[in-house]
PDB file of C-alpha atoms in Angstrom:
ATOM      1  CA  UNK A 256       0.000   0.000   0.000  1.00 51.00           C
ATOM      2  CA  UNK A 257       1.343   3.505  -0.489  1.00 51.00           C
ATOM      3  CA  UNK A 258       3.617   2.430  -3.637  1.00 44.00           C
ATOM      4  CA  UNK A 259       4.218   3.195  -7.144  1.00 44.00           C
ATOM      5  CA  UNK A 260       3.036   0.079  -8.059  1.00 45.00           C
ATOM      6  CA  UNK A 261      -0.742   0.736  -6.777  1.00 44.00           C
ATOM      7  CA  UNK A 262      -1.119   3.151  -9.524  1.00 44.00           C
ATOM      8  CA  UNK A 263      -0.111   0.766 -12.785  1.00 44.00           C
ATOM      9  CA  UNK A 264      -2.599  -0.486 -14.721  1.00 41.00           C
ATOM     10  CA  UNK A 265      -2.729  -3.170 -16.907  1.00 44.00           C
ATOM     11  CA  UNK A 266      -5.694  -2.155 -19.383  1.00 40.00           C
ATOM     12  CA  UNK A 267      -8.061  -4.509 -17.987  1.00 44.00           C
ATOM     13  CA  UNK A 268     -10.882  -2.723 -16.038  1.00 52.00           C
ATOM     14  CA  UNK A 269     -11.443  -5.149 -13.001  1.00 62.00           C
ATOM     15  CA  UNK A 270     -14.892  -6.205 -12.485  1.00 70.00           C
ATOM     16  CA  UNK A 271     -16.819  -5.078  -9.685  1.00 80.00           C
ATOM     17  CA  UNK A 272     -18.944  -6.606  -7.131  1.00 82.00           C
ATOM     18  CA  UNK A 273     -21.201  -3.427  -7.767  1.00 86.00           C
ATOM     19  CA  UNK A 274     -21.625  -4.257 -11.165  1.00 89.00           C
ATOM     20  CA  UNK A 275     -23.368  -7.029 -10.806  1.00 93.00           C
ATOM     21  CA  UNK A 276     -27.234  -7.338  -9.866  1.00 95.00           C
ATOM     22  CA  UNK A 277     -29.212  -9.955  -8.153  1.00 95.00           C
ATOM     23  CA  UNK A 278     -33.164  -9.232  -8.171  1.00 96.00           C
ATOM     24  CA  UNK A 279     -35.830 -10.173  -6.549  1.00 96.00           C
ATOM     25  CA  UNK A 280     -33.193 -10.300  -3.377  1.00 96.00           C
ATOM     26  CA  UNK A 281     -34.846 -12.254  -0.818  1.00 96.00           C
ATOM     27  CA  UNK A 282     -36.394 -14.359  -3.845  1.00 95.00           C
ATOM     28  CA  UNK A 283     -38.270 -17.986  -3.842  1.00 92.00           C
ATOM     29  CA  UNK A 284     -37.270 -19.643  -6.500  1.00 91.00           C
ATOM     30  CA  UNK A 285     -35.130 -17.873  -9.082  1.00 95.00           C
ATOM     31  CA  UNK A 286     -33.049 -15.013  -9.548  1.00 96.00           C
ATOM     32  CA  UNK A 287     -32.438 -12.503 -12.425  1.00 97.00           C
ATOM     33  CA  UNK A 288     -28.569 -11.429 -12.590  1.00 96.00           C
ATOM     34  CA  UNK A 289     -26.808  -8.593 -14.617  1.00 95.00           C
ATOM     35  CA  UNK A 290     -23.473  -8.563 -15.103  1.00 93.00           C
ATOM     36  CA  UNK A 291     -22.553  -5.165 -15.652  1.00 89.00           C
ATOM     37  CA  UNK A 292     -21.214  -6.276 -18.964  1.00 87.00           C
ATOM     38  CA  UNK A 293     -20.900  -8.915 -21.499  1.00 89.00           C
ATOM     39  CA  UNK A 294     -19.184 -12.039 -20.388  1.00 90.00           C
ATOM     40  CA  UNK A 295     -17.627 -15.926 -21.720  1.00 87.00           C
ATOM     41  CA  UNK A 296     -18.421 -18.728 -20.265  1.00 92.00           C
ATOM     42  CA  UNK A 297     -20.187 -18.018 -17.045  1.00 94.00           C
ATOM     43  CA  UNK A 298     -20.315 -20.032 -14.340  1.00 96.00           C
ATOM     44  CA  UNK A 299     -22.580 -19.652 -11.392  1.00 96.00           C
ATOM     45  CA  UNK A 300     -22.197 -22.157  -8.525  1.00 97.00           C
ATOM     46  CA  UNK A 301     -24.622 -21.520  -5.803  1.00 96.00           C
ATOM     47  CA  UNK A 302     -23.346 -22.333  -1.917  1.00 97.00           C
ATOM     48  CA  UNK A 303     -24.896 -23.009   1.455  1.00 96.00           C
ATOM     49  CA  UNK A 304     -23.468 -21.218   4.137  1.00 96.00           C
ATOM     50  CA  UNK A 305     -21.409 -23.919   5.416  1.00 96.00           C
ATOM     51  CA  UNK A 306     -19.683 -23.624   2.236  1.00 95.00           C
ATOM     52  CA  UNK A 307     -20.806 -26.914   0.079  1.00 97.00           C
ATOM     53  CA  UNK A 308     -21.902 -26.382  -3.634  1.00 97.00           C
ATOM     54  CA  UNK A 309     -25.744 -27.154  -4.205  1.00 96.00           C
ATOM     55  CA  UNK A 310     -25.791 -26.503  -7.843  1.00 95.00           C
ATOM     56  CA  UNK A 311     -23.935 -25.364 -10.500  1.00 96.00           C
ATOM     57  CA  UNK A 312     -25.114 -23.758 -13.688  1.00 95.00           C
ATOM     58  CA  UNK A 313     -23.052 -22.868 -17.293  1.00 95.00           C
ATOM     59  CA  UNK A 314     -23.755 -20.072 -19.618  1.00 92.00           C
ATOM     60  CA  UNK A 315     -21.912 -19.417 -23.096  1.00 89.00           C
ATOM     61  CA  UNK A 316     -22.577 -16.023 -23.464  1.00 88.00           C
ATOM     62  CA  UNK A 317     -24.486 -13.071 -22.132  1.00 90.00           C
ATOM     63  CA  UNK A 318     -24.579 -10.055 -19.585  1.00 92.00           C
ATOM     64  CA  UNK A 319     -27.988 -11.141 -17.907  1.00 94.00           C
ATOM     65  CA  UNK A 320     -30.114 -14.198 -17.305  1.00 95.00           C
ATOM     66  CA  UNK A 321     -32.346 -16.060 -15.129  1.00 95.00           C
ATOM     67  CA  UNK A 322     -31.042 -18.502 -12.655  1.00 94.00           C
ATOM     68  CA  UNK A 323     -33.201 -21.390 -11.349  1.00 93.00           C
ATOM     69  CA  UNK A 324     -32.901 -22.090  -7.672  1.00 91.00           C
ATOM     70  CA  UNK A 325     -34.220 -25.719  -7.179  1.00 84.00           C
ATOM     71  CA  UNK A 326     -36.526 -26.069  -3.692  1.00 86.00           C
ATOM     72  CA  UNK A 327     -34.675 -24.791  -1.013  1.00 89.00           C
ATOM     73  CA  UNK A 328     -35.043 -24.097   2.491  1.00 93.00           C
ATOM     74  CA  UNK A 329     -35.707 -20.478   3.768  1.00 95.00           C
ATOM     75  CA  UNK A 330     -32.132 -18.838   4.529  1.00 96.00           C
ATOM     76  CA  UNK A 331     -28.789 -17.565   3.324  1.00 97.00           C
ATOM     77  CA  UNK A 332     -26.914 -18.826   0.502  1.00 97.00           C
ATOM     78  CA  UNK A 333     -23.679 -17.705  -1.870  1.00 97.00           C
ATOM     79  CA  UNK A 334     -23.972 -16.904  -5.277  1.00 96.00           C
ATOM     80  CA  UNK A 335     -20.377 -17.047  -7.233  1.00 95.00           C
ATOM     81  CA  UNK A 336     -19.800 -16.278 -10.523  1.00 94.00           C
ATOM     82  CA  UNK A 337     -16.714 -16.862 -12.701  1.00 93.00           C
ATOM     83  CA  UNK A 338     -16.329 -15.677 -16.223  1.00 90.00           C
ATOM     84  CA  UNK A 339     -13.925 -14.124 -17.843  1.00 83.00           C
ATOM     85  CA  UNK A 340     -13.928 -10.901 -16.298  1.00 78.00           C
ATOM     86  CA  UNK A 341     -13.168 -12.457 -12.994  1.00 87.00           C
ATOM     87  CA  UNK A 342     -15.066 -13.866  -9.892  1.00 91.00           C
ATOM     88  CA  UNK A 343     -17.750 -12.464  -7.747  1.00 93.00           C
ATOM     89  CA  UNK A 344     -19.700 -13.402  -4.783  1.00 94.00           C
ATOM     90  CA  UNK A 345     -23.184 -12.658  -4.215  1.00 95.00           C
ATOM     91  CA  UNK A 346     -25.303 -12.876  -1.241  1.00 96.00           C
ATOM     92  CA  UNK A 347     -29.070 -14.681  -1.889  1.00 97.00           C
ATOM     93  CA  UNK A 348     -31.594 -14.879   0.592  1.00 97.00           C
ATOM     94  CA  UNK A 349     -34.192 -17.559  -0.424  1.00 96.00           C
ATOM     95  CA  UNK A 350     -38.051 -17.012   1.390  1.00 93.00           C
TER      96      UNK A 350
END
């Protein structure tokens, strides 16, 4: 922290956590998401809290979809998605 080397850039605008929407946020049973922008090969795994996978879902291309949350119980879970812009972690509350 403090260095020269926080200010270089490589040319790659990193992808934000902000970017990214979840709605409806506490949902039932599925989730719209926008990326922020136009990703590869998306990958959404979706996480209890105790951190074990419950699903796992591919995409080709896109910058928004609809994810499908199969019957779950009422509570907290992790939403992460992986493309090639990067990772990042969403919080899903399931009602």
């Amino acid at each position: 922290a403090g260095s020269v080397c926080d200010t270089l850039s490589v040319g790659v605008e990193e992808w934000q956590a902000s970017q990214v929407s979840i709605f409806p946020n506490p949902t039932q049973n599925s989730v719209n998401v926008s990326l922020g922008r136009t990703c590869e090969e998306i990958q959404c795994n979706f996480y209890n809290m105790q951190g074990q996978m419950l699903f796992q879902e591919k995409r080709n291309f896109g910058n928004a979809f609809t994810l499908d949350i199969p019957n779950l119980s009422k509570g907290l879970y992790l939403l992460e998605i992986l493309c090639n812009e990067g990772r990042v972690v969403k919080k899903v509350v399931v009602n």
